[in-house]
Amino acid sequence: MTAMKTEAMAQLVELCAAARERRRPVPAPLPPDCRPPSLDEAYRVQAALNERLSGRLGAVCGRKIGCTTPVMQRYLRIEHPCAGALHAGRTHRSPAAAPFGEHWRPGGECEIAVRLGRPLSTADAPFDRTAVADAVASCMAAIEIVDDRYENFRALDAASLVADDFFNAGAVVGVPVSAWSGLDLAALRGVMTINGVEVGAGIGADVMGHPLEALAWLANHAAATGRPLSEGDLVLTGSIVETHWVGPGDTVRVEIEGLGEAIVSFAP
């Protein structure tokens, strides 16, 4: 595996940080001299970027998983899951307001989220669905706030998007349900509306067959990269509807059967 040089990593971290800190779009495609040669290198860049952003956005408080459903894999033309980080300063309880002007091109996604009650450590890997279920303290409806902060995201490969947290710009979560084990997460139906108009629907089974399969994938990935999941981490398991981009003043609402709702308004 080809490793990125320190100077190339620093250049890419600066490009991605500038998109959020100084509103400069990430070029697409990335300059050849700082393009991650592999997903492994992209996750190394992501870790450095999150350390850089933590002073402004808050500490990393969890992870998001993208491309866990057929609808999102078709939309992004990526056939495998990809992970990103969630920052405490951009993770909110519903109902929430997200200033539209803080984003380039914001959008919403409909997700089943989980909160971990204990760590999923490297020593305990590998994990399967049963093992990660024992670590889940609660489940909830969630909206991932995504942001198209790129000149043209279609011109970026998966590694380039992973380096920049795979579109993540925040999360809004509903009331946690601690009695989630009595629910069939795979069968739960989720609906997303914008300004009261339904824009998409799906079920938990769309997420890799079961949302906890996505959590198991993430736990194994995180352990392999030396950044295992911790007690209290929030995990967004992936959108069961296609991303929908929003405008100033739009309100996004997600309802997950048995888990309640999450609402965010993009204040103009």
CSV table of C-alpha atoms in Angstrom, one decimal, residues 29-215:
chain,number,residue,atom,x,y,z
A,29,PRO,CA,-11.2,16.1,-8.6
A,30,LEU,CA,-8.6,16.6,-5.9
A,31,PRO,CA,-5.1,17.8,-7.0
A,32,PRO,CA,-3.1,14.6,-7.9
A,33,ASP,CA,-0.4,15.4,-5.4
A,34,CYS,CA,-2.8,15.1,-2.4
A,35,ARG,CA,-5.3,12.5,-3.6
A,36,PRO,CA,-5.6,9.6,-1.2
A,37,PRO,CA,-4.3,6.5,-3.0
A,38,SER,CA,-6.5,4.1,-0.9
A,39,LEU,CA,-9.4,4.1,1.6
A,40,ASP,CA,-6.9,3.3,4.3
A,41,GLU,CA,-5.0,6.5,3.6
A,42,ALA,CA,-8.3,8.4,3.3
A,43,TYR,CA,-9.2,7.4,6.9
A,44,ARG,CA,-5.8,8.5,8.1
A,45,VAL,CA,-6.5,11.9,6.5
A,46,GLN,CA,-10.0,11.9,8.1
A,47,ALA,CA,-8.5,11.4,11.6
A,48,ALA,CA,-6.1,14.3,11.1
A,49,LEU,CA,-8.9,16.5,9.8
A,50,ASN,CA,-11.2,15.7,12.7
A,51,GLU,CA,-8.4,16.6,15.2
A,52,ARG,CA,-8.1,19.9,13.3
A,53,LEU,CA,-11.8,20.6,13.4
A,54,SER,CA,-12.5,19.6,17.0
A,55,GLY,CA,-11.5,23.0,18.3
A,56,ARG,CA,-14.2,24.6,16.2
A,57,LEU,CA,-16.9,21.9,16.0
A,58,GLY,CA,-16.4,20.1,19.3
A,59,ALA,CA,-14.9,16.7,20.1
A,60,VAL,CA,-15.8,13.7,18.0
A,61,CYS,CA,-18.8,12.2,19.7
A,62,GLY,CA,-19.7,9.3,17.3
A,63,ARG,CA,-19.7,8.2,13.7
A,64,LYS,CA,-21.8,8.2,10.6
A,65,ILE,CA,-22.0,5.4,8.1
A,66,GLY,CA,-22.8,6.2,4.5
A,67,CYS,CA,-23.7,4.0,1.5
A,68,THR,CA,-25.3,1.2,3.6
A,69,THR,CA,-28.5,1.1,1.5
A,70,PRO,CA,-29.1,0.3,-2.1
A,71,VAL,CA,-30.8,3.7,-2.7
A,72,MET,CA,-27.7,5.6,-1.5
A,73,GLN,CA,-25.2,3.3,-3.2
A,74,ARG,CA,-27.0,3.9,-6.5
A,75,TYR,CA,-27.2,7.7,-5.8
A,76,LEU,CA,-23.5,8.0,-5.0
A,77,ARG,CA,-22.3,5.2,-7.3
A,78,ILE,CA,-20.4,3.6,-4.4
A,79,GLU,CA,-21.0,0.0,-3.6
A,80,HIS,CA,-19.6,-0.3,-0.1
A,81,PRO,CA,-20.1,1.4,3.3
A,82,CYS,CA,-18.0,4.5,4.2
A,83,ALA,CA,-17.6,6.0,7.6
A,84,GLY,CA,-17.2,9.6,8.9
A,85,ALA,CA,-17.1,11.4,12.2
A,86,LEU,CA,-19.8,13.3,14.2
A,87,HIS,CA,-18.7,16.4,16.2
A,88,ALA,CA,-20.4,17.4,19.5
A,89,GLY,CA,-20.9,21.0,18.4
A,90,ARG,CA,-22.9,19.9,15.4
A,91,THR,CA,-25.0,17.1,17.0
A,92,HIS,CA,-28.3,18.3,18.4
A,93,ARG,CA,-31.5,17.1,20.1
A,94,SER,CA,-34.7,17.5,18.1
A,95,PRO,CA,-36.2,19.9,17.3
A,96,ALA,CA,-33.2,21.8,16.1
A,97,ALA,CA,-32.2,24.8,14.0
A,98,ALA,CA,-29.3,24.7,11.5
A,99,PRO,CA,-28.4,28.0,10.0
A,100,PHE,CA,-28.6,27.5,6.2
A,101,GLY,CA,-25.7,30.0,5.7
A,102,GLU,CA,-23.3,27.8,7.6
A,103,HIS,CA,-23.4,25.2,4.8
A,104,TRP,CA,-22.7,25.1,1.1
A,105,ARG,CA,-25.6,23.0,-0.1
A,106,PRO,CA,-27.2,21.3,2.9
A,107,GLY,CA,-29.4,18.2,2.7
A,108,GLY,CA,-31.1,15.8,5.0
A,109,GLU,CA,-31.1,12.0,5.4
A,110,CYS,CA,-33.5,9.6,7.3
A,111,GLU,CA,-31.7,7.3,9.7
A,112,ILE,CA,-31.9,4.9,12.6
A,113,ALA,CA,-29.3,5.9,15.2
A,114,VAL,CA,-27.9,4.0,18.1
A,115,ARG,CA,-26.2,5.1,21.3
A,116,LEU,CA,-23.6,2.8,22.8
A,117,GLY,CA,-23.8,1.8,26.5
A,118,ARG,CA,-20.3,0.3,26.5
A,119,PRO,CA,-17.2,0.3,24.3
A,120,LEU,CA,-16.6,-2.0,21.4
A,121,SER,CA,-12.9,-2.4,21.9
A,122,THR,CA,-10.2,-3.7,19.6
A,123,ALA,CA,-9.5,-6.6,21.9
A,124,ASP,CA,-13.1,-7.9,21.5
A,125,ALA,CA,-13.1,-7.7,17.7
A,126,PRO,CA,-14.3,-9.2,15.4
A,127,PHE,CA,-17.9,-8.3,16.0
A,128,ASP,CA,-21.2,-9.7,14.6
A,129,ARG,CA,-24.7,-8.4,14.9
A,130,THR,CA,-25.4,-10.2,18.2
A,131,ALA,CA,-22.2,-8.9,19.8
A,132,VAL,CA,-22.9,-5.2,18.9
A,133,ALA,CA,-26.5,-5.5,20.0
A,134,ASP,CA,-25.4,-6.2,23.6
A,135,ALA,CA,-23.6,-2.8,23.5
A,136,VAL,CA,-26.5,-0.7,22.3
A,137,ALA,CA,-28.1,1.3,25.1
A,138,SER,CA,-30.8,3.1,23.0
A,139,CYS,CA,-32.0,3.6,19.5
A,140,MET,CA,-33.7,6.8,18.0
A,141,ALA,CA,-34.9,8.5,14.9
A,142,ALA,CA,-32.2,10.7,13.4
A,143,ILE,CA,-31.5,13.2,10.6
A,144,GLU,CA,-28.0,13.3,9.2
A,145,ILE,CA,-27.3,16.8,8.0
A,146,VAL,CA,-25.1,16.5,5.0
A,147,ASP,CA,-23.3,19.2,3.0
A,148,ASP,CA,-22.2,19.2,-0.7
A,149,ARG,CA,-19.1,21.4,-0.1
A,150,TYR,CA,-17.4,20.3,-3.3
A,151,GLU,CA,-17.0,21.8,-6.8
A,152,ASN,CA,-18.5,18.7,-8.2
A,153,PHE,CA,-18.9,15.6,-5.9
A,154,ARG,CA,-19.5,13.4,-8.9
A,155,ALA,CA,-15.8,14.0,-9.8
A,156,LEU,CA,-14.6,12.6,-6.5
A,157,ASP,CA,-13.9,9.0,-5.7
A,158,ALA,CA,-14.9,7.3,-2.5
A,159,ALA,CA,-11.5,7.8,-0.9
A,160,SER,CA,-11.6,11.5,-1.5
A,161,LEU,CA,-15.1,11.8,0.0
A,162,VAL,CA,-14.1,9.7,3.0
A,163,ALA,CA,-11.1,12.0,3.8
A,164,ASP,CA,-13.7,14.8,4.3
A,165,ASP,CA,-16.1,12.8,6.6
A,166,PHE,CA,-18.2,11.6,3.7
A,167,PHE,CA,-20.5,14.7,3.4
A,168,ASN,CA,-21.3,14.9,7.1
A,169,ALA,CA,-22.2,18.3,8.5
A,170,GLY,CA,-24.1,17.4,11.7
A,171,ALA,CA,-26.9,15.3,13.2
A,172,VAL,CA,-30.2,15.8,14.9
A,173,VAL,CA,-31.5,13.0,17.1
A,174,GLY,CA,-34.9,12.2,18.6
A,175,VAL,CA,-35.8,10.9,22.0
A,176,PRO,CA,-33.8,7.8,22.8
A,177,VAL,CA,-35.7,4.5,23.2
A,178,SER,CA,-34.1,2.3,25.7
A,179,ALA,CA,-36.6,-0.5,25.2
A,180,TRP,CA,-35.5,-0.9,21.6
A,181,SER,CA,-34.9,-4.7,21.9
A,182,GLY,CA,-38.6,-5.3,21.8
A,183,LEU,CA,-38.7,-3.8,18.3
A,184,ASP,CA,-37.8,-5.4,15.0
A,185,LEU,CA,-35.4,-2.8,13.7
A,186,ALA,CA,-35.3,-4.4,10.3
A,187,ALA,CA,-39.1,-4.0,9.9
A,188,LEU,CA,-39.4,-0.4,11.1
A,189,ARG,CA,-40.6,2.0,8.4
A,190,GLY,CA,-39.0,5.4,8.1
A,191,VAL,CA,-40.5,8.5,6.3
A,192,MET,CA,-38.9,11.8,5.5
A,193,THR,CA,-40.8,15.0,4.7
A,194,ILE,CA,-39.7,18.5,3.7
A,195,ASN,CA,-42.1,21.2,4.6
A,196,GLY,CA,-44.8,18.5,5.2
A,197,VAL,CA,-44.4,16.8,1.8
A,198,GLU,CA,-43.1,13.2,1.8
A,199,VAL,CA,-39.9,12.9,-0.2
A,200,GLY,CA,-38.9,9.3,0.6
A,201,ALA,CA,-39.5,6.2,2.7
A,202,GLY,CA,-37.8,2.9,3.5
A,203,ILE,CA,-37.4,0.2,6.1
A,204,GLY,CA,-34.6,-0.8,8.5
A,205,ALA,CA,-33.8,-3.9,6.4
A,206,ASP,CA,-32.6,-1.6,3.6
A,207,VAL,CA,-29.6,-1.0,5.8
A,208,MET,CA,-27.4,-4.0,5.0
A,209,GLY,CA,-30.3,-6.3,5.8
A,210,HIS,CA,-30.5,-4.9,9.4
A,211,PRO,CA,-29.2,-1.7,11.0
A,212,LEU,CA,-27.1,-3.6,13.5
A,213,GLU,CA,-25.2,-5.2,10.6
A,214,ALA,CA,-24.0,-1.7,9.7
A,215,LEU,CA,-23.0,-1.1,13.3
